[in-house]
PDB file of C-alpha atoms and ligand atoms in Angstrom:
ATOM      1  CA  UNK A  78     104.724  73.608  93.557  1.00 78.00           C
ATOM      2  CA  UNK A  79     103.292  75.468  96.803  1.00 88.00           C
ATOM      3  CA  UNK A  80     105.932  75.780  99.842  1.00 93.00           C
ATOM      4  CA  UNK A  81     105.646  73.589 102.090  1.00 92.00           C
ATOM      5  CA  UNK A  82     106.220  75.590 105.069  1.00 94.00           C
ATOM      6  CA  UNK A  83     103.219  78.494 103.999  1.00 96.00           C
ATOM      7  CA  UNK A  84     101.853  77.142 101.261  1.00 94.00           C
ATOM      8  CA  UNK A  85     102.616  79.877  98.994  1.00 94.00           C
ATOM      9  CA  UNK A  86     102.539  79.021  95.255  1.00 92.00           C
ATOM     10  CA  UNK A  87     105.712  80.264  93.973  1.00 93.00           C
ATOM     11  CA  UNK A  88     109.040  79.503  94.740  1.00 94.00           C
ATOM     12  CA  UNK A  89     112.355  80.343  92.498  1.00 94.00           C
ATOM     13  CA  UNK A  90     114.464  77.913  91.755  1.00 94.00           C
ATOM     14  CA  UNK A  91     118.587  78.345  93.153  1.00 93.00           C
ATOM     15  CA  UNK A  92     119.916  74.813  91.633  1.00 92.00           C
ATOM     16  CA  UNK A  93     119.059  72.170  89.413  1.00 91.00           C
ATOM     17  CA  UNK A  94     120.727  69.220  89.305  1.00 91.00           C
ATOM     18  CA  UNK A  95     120.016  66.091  86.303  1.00 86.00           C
ATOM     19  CA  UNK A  96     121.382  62.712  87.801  1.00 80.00           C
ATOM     20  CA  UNK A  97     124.221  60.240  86.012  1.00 77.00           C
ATOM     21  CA  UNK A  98     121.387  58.580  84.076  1.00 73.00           C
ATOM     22  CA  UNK A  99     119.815  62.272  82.977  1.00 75.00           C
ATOM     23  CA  UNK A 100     117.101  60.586  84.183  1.00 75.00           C
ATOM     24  CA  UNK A 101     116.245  63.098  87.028  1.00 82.00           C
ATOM     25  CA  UNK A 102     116.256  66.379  88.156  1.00 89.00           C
ATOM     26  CA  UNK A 103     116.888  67.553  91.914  1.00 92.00           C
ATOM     27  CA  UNK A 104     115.925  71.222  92.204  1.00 94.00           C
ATOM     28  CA  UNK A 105     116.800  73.313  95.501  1.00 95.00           C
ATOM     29  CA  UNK A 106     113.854  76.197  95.508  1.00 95.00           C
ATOM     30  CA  UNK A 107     113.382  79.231  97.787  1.00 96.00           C
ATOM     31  CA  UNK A 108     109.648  80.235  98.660  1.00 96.00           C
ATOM     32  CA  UNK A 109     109.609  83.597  97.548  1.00 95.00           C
ATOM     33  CA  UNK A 110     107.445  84.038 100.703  1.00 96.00           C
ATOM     34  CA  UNK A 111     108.736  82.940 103.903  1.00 97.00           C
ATOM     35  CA  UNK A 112     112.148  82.395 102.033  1.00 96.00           C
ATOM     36  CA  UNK A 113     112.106  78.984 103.161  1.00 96.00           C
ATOM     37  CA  UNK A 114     113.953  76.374 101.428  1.00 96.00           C
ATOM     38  CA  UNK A 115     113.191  72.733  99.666  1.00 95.00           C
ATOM     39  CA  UNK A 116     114.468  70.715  97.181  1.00 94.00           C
ATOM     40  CA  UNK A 117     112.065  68.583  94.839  1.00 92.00           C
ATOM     41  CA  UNK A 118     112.482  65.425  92.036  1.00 87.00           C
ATOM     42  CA  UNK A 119     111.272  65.501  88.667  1.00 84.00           C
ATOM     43  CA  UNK A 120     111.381  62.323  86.986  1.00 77.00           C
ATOM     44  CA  UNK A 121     111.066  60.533  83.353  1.00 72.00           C
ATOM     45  CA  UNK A 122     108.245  58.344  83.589  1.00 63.00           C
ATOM     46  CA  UNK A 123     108.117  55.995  80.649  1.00 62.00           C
ATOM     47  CA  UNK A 124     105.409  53.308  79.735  1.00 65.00           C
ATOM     48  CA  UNK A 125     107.227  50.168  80.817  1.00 74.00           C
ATOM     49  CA  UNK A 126     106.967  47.909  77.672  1.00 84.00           C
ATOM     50  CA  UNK A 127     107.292  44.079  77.937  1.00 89.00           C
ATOM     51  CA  UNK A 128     108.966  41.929  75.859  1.00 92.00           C
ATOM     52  CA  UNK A 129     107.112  38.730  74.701  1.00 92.00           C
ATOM     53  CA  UNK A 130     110.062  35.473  74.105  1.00 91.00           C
ATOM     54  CA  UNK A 131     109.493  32.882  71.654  1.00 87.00           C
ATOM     55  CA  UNK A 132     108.449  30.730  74.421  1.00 91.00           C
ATOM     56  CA  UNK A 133     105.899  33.053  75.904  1.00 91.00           C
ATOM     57  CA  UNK A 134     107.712  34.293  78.643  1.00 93.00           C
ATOM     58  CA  UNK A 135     107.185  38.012  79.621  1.00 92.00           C
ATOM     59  CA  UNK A 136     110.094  40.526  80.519  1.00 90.00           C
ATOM     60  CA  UNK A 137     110.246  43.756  81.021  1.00 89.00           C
ATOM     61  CA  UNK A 138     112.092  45.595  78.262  1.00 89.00           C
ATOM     62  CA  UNK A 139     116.002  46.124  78.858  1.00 90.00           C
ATOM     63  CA  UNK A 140     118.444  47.656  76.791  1.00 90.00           C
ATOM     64  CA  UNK A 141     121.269  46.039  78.154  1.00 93.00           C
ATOM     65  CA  UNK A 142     120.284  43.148  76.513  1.00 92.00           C
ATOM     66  CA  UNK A 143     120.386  44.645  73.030  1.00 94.00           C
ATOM     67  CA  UNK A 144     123.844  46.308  74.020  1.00 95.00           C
ATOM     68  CA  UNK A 145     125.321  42.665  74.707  1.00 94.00           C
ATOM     69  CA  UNK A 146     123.805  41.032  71.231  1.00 92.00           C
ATOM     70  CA  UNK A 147     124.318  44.017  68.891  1.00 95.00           C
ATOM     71  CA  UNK A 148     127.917  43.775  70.798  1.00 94.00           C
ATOM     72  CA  UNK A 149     128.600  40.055  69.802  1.00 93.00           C
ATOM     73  CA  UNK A 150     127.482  40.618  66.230  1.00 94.00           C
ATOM     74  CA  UNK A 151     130.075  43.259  65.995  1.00 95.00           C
ATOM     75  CA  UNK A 152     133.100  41.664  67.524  1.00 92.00           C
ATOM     76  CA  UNK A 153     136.474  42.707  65.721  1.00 92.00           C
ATOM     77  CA  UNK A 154     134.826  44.413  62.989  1.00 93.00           C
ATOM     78  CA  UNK A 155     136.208  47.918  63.871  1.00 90.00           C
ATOM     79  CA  UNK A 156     132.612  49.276  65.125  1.00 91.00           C
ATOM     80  CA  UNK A 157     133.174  50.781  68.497  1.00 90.00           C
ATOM     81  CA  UNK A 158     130.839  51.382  71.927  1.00 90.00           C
ATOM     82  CA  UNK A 159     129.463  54.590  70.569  1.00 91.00           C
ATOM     83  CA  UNK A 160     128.301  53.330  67.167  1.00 93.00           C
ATOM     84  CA  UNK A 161     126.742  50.192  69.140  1.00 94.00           C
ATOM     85  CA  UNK A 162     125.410  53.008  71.850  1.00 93.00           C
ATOM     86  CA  UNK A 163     124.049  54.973  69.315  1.00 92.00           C
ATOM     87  CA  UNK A 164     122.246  51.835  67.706  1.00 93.00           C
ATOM     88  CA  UNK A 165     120.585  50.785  71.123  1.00 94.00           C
ATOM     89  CA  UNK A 166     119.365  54.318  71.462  1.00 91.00           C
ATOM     90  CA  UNK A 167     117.634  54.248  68.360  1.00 92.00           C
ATOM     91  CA  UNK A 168     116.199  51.043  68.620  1.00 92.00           C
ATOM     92  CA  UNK A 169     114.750  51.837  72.390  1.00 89.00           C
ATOM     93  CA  UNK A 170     113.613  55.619  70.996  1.00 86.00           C
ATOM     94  CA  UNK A 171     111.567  53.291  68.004  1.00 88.00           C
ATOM     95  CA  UNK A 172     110.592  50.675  70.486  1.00 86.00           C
ATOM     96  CA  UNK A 173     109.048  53.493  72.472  1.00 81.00           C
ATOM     97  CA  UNK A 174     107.585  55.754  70.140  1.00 78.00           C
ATOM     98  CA  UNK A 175     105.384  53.027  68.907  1.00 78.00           C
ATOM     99  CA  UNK A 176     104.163  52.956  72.639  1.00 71.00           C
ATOM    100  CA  UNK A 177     103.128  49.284  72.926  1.00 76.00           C
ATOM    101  CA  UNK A 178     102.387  47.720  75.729  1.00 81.00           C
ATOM    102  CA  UNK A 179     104.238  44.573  74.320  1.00 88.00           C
ATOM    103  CA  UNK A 180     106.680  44.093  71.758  1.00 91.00           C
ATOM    104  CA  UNK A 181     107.844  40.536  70.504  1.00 93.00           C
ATOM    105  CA  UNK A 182     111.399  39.485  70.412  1.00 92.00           C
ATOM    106  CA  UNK A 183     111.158  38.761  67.079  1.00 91.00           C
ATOM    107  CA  UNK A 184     110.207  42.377  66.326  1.00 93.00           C
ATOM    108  CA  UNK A 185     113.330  43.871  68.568  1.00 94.00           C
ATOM    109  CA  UNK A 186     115.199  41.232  66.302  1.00 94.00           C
ATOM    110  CA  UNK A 187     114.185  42.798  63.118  1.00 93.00           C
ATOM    111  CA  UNK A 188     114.575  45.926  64.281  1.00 94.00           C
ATOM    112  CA  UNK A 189     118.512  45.001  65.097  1.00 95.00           C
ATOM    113  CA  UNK A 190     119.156  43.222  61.602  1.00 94.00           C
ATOM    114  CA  UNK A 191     117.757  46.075  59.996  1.00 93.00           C
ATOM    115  CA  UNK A 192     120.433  48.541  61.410  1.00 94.00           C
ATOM    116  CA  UNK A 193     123.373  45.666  61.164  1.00 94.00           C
ATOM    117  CA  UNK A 194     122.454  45.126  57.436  1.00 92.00           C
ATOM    118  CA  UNK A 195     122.659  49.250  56.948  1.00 90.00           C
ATOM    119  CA  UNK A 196     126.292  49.002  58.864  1.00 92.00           C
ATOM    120  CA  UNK A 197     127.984  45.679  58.635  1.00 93.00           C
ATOM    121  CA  UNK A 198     126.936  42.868  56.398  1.00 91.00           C
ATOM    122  CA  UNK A 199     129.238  40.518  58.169  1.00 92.00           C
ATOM    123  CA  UNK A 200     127.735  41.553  61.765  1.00 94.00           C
ATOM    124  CA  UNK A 201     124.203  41.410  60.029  1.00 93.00           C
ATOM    125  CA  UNK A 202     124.611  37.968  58.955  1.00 93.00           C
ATOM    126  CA  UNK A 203     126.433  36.943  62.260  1.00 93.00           C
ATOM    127  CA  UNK A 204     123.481  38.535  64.106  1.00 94.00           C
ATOM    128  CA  UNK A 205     120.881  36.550  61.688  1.00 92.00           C
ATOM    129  CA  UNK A 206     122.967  33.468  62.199  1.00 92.00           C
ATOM    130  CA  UNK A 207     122.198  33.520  65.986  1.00 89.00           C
ATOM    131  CA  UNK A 208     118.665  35.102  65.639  1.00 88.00           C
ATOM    132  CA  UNK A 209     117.521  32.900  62.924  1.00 87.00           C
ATOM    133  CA  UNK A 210     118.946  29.636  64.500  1.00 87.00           C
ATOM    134  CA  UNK A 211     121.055  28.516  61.624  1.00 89.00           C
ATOM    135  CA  UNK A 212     122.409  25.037  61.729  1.00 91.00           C
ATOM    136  CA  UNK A 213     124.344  24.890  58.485  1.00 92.00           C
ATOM    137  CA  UNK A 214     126.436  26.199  55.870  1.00 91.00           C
ATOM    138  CA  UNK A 215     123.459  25.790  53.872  1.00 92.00           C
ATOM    139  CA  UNK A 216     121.307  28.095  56.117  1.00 92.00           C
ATOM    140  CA  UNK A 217     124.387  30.645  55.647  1.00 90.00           C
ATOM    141  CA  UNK A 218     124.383  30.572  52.019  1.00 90.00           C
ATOM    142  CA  UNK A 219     120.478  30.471  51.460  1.00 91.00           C
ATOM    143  CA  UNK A 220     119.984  33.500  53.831  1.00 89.00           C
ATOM    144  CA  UNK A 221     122.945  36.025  51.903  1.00 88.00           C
ATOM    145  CA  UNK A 222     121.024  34.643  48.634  1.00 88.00           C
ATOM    146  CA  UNK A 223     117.941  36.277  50.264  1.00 87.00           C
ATOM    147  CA  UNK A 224     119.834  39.103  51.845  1.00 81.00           C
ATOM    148  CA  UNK A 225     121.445  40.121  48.466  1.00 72.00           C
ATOM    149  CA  UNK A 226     118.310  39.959  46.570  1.00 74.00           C
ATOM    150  CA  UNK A 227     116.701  42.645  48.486  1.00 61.00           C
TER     151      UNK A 227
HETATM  152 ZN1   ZN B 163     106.898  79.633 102.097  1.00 78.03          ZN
END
């Protein structure tokens, strides 16, 4: 990063600072030139990826919206906010290392019942139950025959 000031190409750094979201870094630099001083951003870019709905609408990816079902799926069964942080992480850190331009909602759906199933069968099938669309007992008791079998 040159100085602004003279243009000279190094500068040391006095402060860095990452932001709430540990998102960003503010640095304060002095050009170890003219001594002059200036502060500059470094930022996480991430490929945006887009969600595809069952009906075809497009969205762009948000976490918060795994947070809130992984969150209902849970209810009263003793897991807490840092379990169901920790999930979303690793969902997003999957969702992203595959690096697609688009994932389905189905997929992000798999990829929550997959971690529910490993935690909490009753969350699992709760989460299923909504996912899935079940409209009976029946749909209940087929899907733990499934679930059990494999
Ligand atoms: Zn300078």
């Amino acid at each position: 990063m040159h100085c602004p000031f003279c243009n000279f190409a190094d500068s040391s750094v006095k402060d860095s600072r990452t932001d709430s979201s540990g998102l960003s870094v503010r640095r304060r630099r002095v050009c170890l030139s003219c001594g002059a001083k200036f502060t500059t951003f470094e930022k996480v870019r991430l490929r945006k990826c887009i969600v595809v709905k069952r009906s075809g609408n497009r969205r762009e990816f948000d976490k918060s919206k795994i947070y809130r079902s992984i969150s209902i799926a849970v209810r009263k069964r003793n897991i807490f906010d840092d379990k169901i942080n920790e999930l979303v992480d690793k969902i997003e850190a999957e969702i992203e290392s595959k690096n697609l331009g688009e994932i389905s909602s189905k997929q992000i759906g798999e990829l929550i019942m997959r971690e529910l199933k490993f935690i909490d069968e009753v969350s699992y099938v709760r989460f299923a139950s909504v996912y899935k669309h079940f409209n009976s007992a029946k749909d209940f008791t087929d899907f733990i025959k499934n679930a059990l079998r494999d």
